[in-house]
CSV table of C-alpha atoms in Angstrom, one decimal:
chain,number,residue,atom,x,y,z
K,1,UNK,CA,0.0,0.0,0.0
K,2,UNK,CA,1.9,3.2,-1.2
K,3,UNK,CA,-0.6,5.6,0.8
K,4,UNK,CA,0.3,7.8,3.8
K,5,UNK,CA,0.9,5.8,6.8
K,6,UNK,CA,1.1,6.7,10.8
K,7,UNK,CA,2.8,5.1,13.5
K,8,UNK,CA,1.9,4.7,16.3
K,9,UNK,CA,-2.0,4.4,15.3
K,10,UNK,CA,-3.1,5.0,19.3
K,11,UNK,CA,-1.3,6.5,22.1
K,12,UNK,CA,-2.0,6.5,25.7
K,13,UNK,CA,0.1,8.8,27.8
K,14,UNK,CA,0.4,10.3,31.3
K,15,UNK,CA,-0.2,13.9,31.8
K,16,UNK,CA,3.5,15.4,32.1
K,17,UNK,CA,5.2,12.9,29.4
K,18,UNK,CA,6.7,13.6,25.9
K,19,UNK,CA,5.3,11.9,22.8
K,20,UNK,CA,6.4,11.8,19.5
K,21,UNK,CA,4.3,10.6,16.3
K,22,UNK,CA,5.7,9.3,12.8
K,23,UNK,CA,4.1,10.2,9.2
K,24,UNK,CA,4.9,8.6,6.2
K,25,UNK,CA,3.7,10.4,3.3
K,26,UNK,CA,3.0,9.3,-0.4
K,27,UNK,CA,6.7,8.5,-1.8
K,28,UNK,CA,6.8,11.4,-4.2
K,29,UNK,CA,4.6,13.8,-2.8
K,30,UNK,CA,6.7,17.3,-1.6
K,31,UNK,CA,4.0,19.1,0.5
K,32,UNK,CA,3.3,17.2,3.9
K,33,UNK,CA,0.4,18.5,6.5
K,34,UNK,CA,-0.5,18.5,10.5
K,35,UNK,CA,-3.8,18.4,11.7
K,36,UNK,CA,-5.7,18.1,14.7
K,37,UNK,CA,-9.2,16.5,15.5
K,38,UNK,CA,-10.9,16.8,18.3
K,39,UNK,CA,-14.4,14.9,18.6
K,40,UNK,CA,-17.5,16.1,17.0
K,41,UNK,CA,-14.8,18.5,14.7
K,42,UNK,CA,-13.6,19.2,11.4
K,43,UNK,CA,-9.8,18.7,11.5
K,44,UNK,CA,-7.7,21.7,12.0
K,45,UNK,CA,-4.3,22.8,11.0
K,46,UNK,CA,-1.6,22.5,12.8
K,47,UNK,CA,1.7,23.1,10.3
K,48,UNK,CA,3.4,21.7,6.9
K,49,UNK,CA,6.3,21.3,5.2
K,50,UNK,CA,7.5,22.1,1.7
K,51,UNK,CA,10.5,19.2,1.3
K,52,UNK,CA,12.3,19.9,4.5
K,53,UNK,CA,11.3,23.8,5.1
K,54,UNK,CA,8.3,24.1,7.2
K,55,UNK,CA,6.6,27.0,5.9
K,56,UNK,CA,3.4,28.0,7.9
K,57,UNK,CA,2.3,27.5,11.3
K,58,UNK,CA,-0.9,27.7,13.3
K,59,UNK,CA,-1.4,29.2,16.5
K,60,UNK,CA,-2.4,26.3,17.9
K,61,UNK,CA,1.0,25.0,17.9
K,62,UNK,CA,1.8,25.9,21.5
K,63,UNK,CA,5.9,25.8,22.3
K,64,UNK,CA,5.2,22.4,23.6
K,65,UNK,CA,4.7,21.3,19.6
K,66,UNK,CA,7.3,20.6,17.3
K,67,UNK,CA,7.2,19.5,14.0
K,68,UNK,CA,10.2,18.1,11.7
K,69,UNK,CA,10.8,16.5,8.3
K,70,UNK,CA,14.9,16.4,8.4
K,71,UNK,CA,15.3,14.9,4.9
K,72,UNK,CA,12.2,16.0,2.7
K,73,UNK,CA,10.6,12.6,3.4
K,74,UNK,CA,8.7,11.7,6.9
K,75,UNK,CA,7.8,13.7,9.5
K,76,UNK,CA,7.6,13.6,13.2
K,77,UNK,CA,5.5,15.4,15.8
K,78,UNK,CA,6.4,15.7,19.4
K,79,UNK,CA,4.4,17.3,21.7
K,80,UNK,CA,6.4,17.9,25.4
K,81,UNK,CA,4.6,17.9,28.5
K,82,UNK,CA,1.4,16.6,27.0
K,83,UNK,CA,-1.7,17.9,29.0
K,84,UNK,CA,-5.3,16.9,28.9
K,85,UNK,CA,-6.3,18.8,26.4
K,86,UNK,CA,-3.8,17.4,24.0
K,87,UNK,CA,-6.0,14.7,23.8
K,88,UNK,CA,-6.6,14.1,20.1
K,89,UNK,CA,-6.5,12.7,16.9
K,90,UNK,CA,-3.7,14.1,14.8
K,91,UNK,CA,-3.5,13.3,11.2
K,92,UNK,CA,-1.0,13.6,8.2
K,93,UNK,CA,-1.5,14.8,4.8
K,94,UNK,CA,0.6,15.0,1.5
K,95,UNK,CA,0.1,16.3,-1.7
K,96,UNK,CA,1.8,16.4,-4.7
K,97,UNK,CA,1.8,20.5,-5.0
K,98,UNK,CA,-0.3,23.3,-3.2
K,99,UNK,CA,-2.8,23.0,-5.5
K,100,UNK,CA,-3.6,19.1,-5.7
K,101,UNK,CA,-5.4,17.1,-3.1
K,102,UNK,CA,-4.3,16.3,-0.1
K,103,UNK,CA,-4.4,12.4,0.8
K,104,UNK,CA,-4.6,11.6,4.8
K,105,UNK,CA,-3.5,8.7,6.9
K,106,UNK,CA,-5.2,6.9,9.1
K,107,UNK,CA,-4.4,9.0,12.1
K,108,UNK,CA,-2.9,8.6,15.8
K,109,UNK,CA,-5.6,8.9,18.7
K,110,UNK,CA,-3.8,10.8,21.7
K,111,UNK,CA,-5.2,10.3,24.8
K,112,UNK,CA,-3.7,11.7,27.9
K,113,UNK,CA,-4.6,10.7,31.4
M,1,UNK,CA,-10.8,29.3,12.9
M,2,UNK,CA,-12.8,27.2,11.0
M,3,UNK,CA,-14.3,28.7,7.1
M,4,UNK,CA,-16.6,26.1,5.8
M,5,UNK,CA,-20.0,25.4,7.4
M,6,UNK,CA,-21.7,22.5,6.1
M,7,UNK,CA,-25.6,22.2,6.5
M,8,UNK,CA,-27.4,19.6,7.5
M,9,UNK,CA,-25.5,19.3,10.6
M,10,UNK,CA,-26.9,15.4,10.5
M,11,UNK,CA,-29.0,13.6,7.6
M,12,UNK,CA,-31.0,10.4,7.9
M,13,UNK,CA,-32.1,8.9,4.9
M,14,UNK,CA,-33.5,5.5,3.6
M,15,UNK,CA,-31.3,3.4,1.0
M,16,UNK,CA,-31.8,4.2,-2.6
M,17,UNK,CA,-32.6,7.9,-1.5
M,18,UNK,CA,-30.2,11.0,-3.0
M,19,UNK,CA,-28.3,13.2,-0.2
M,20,UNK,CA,-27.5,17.1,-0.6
M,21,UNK,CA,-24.9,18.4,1.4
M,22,UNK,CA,-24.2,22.2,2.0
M,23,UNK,CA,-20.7,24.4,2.5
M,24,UNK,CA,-20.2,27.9,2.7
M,25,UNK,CA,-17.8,29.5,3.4
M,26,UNK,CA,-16.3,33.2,4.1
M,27,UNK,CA,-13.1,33.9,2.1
M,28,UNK,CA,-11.8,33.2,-2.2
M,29,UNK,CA,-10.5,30.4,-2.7
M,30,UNK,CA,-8.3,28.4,-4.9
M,31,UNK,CA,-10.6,24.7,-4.7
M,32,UNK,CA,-12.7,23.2,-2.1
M,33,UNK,CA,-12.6,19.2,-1.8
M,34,UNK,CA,-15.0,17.1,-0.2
M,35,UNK,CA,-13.9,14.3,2.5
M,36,UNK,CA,-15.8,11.5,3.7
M,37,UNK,CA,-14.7,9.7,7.1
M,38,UNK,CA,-15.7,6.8,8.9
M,39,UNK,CA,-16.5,6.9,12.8
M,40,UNK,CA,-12.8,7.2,14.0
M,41,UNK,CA,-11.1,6.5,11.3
M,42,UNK,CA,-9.1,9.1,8.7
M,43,UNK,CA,-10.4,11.6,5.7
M,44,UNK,CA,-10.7,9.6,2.3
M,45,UNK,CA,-10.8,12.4,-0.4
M,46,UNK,CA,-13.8,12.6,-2.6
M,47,UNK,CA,-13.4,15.6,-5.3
M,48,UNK,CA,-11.6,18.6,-6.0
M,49,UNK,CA,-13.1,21.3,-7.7
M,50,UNK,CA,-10.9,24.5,-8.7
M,51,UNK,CA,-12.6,27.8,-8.1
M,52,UNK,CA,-12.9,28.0,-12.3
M,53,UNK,CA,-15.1,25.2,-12.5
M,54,UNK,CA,-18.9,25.0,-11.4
M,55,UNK,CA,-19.9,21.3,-11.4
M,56,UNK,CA,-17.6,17.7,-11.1
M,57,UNK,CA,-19.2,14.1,-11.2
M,58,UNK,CA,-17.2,11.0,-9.5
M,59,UNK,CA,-19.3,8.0,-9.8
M,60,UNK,CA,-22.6,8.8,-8.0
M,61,UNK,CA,-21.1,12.1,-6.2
M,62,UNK,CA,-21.7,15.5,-7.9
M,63,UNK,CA,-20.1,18.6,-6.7
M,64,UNK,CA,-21.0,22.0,-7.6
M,65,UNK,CA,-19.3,25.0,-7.1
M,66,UNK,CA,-20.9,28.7,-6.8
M,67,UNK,CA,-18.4,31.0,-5.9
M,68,UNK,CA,-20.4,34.2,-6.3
M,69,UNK,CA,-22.4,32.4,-3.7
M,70,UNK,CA,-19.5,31.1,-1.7
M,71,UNK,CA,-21.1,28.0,-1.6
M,72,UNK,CA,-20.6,24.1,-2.8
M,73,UNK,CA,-23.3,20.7,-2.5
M,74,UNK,CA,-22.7,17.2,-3.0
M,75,UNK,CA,-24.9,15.1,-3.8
M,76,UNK,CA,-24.9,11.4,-3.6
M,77,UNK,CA,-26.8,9.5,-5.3
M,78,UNK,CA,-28.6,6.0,-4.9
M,79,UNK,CA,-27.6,5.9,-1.6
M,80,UNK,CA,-26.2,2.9,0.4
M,81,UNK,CA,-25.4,2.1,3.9
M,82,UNK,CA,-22.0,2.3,3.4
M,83,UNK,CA,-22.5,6.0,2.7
M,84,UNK,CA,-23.1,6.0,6.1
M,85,UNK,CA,-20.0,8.5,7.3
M,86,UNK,CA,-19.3,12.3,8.3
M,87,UNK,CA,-18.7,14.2,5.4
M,88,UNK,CA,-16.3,17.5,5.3
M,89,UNK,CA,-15.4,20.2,3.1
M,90,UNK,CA,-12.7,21.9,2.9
M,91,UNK,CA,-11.8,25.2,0.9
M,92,UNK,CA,-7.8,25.6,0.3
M,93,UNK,CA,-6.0,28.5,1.8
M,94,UNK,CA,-2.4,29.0,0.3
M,95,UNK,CA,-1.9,25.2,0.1
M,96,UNK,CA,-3.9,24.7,3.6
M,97,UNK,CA,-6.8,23.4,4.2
M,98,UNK,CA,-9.9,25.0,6.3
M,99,UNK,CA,-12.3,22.1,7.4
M,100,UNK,CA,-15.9,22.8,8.1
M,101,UNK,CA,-17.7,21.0,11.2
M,102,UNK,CA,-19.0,17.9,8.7
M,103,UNK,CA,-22.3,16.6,7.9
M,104,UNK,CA,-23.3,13.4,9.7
M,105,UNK,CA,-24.8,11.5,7.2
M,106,UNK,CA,-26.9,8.4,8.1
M,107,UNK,CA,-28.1,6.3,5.4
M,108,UNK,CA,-30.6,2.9,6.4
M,109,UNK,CA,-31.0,0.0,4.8
C-alpha cells in the first residue's frame, strides 16, 4: 500500500510525558500536513512542510509542539509535557503540490490521562 | 478558525434515496474538496473542484461549485449504507486546508 501511513495508530500517555508521532507520506509527494481533530470537529491545522522547510504554522502550535521532516521525506510530531487537552487525533496529509489534493492517513488517537 | 459550514448538521435517509450536502464558506478560494470519514477513522478524499469550474461528477457524487455564492453541495446518489459517514469540506487557503464541522450522514437500509 503506497498511501500515507502513521505510527503509532493509538497513544496512551500520562499527563506530564513527551510523545512523539511518525508520518509517512506518499513516496513522491513534496508538501506534507498536520492536523488536529478533536471529537465532533472538522480537522484543524496545525503546520506543513515544503521538502524539509516548514513553511506556515498555526497558532495552535503551542511551544510544547514541534514538527520536523529532516530529509524532505517523513515527518515527526512531538508534543512535550502533554496535558489533557492534548487529547486528540492528529493526522497527516501529503500532496503532490499546493494546488492538488491532499491524501490523509489513518491518524494517531492521543489520549492523555 | 474554521471557514466552511456544512448544512445539514446530521442527515437520515432511507437506502436508494439521494443526499445534498451544503458548504459555505467566508473567504476566495483556490478549490474546495470534499472528505468522507468513517466513525474514528481518517479523511478519504472525494473531489476537487478548482474555483474556475462549477460542477464535477465522481461515480454517484456530484459537486457544484458557486463561488459568487460562496457556496458548494454534493450530492450522492442512490444511496447505500456504506455511505453512512461524516462528510467534510474543505476550501484551500495558500496550500492549507480549512475544514468545516462535517455533515453526519446516516443512510438505512
Amino acid at each position: 500500500d503506497t498511501g500515507v501511513s502513521q505510527d503509532p495508530r493509538h497513544k496512551i500517555t500520562k499527563r506530564g510525558q513527551n510523545v512523539t508521532f511518525r508520518c509517512d507520506p506518499i513516496s513522491e509527494h513534496n508538501r506534507l500536513y498536520w492536523y488536529r481533530q478533536t471529537l465532533g470537529q472538522g480537522p484543524e491545522f496545525l503546520t506543513y512542510f515544503q521538502n524539509e522547510a516548514q513553511l506556515e504554522k498555526s497558532r495552535l502550535l503551542s511551544d510544547r509542539f514541534s514538527a520536523e521532516r529532516p530529509k524532505g521525506s517523513f515527518s515527526t510530531l512531538e508534543i512535550q509535557r502533554t496535558e489533557q487537552g492534548d487529547s486528540a487525533m492528529y493526522l497527516c496529509a501529503s500532496s503532490l503540490s499546493q494546488t492538488d489534493e491532499q491524501y490523509f492517513g489513518p491518524g494517531t488517537r492521543l489520549t492523555v490521562t | 478558525s474554521q471557514q466552511g459550514e456544512e448544512d445539514p448538521q446530521a442527515l437520515s435517509i432511507q437506502e436508494g434515496e439521494n443526499a445534498t450536502m451544503n458548504c459555505s464558506y467566508k473567504t476566495s478560494i483556490n478549490n474546495l474538496q470534499w472528505y468522507r470519514q468513517n466513525s474514528g477513522r481518517g479523511l478519504v478524499h472525494l473531489i476537487l473542484i478548482r474555483s474556475n469550474e462549477r460542477e464535477k461528477h465522481s461515480g454517484r457524487l456530484r459537486v457544484t461549485l458557486d463561488t459568487s455564492k460562496k457556496s458548494s453541495s454534493l450530492l450522492i446518489t442512490a444511496s447505500r449504507a456504506a455511505d453512512t459517514a461524516s462528510y467534510f469540506c474543505a476550501t484551500d487557503k495558500g496550500g492549507k486546508l480549512i475544514f468545516g464541522q462535517g455533515t453526519e450522514l446516516s443512510v438505512k437500509p
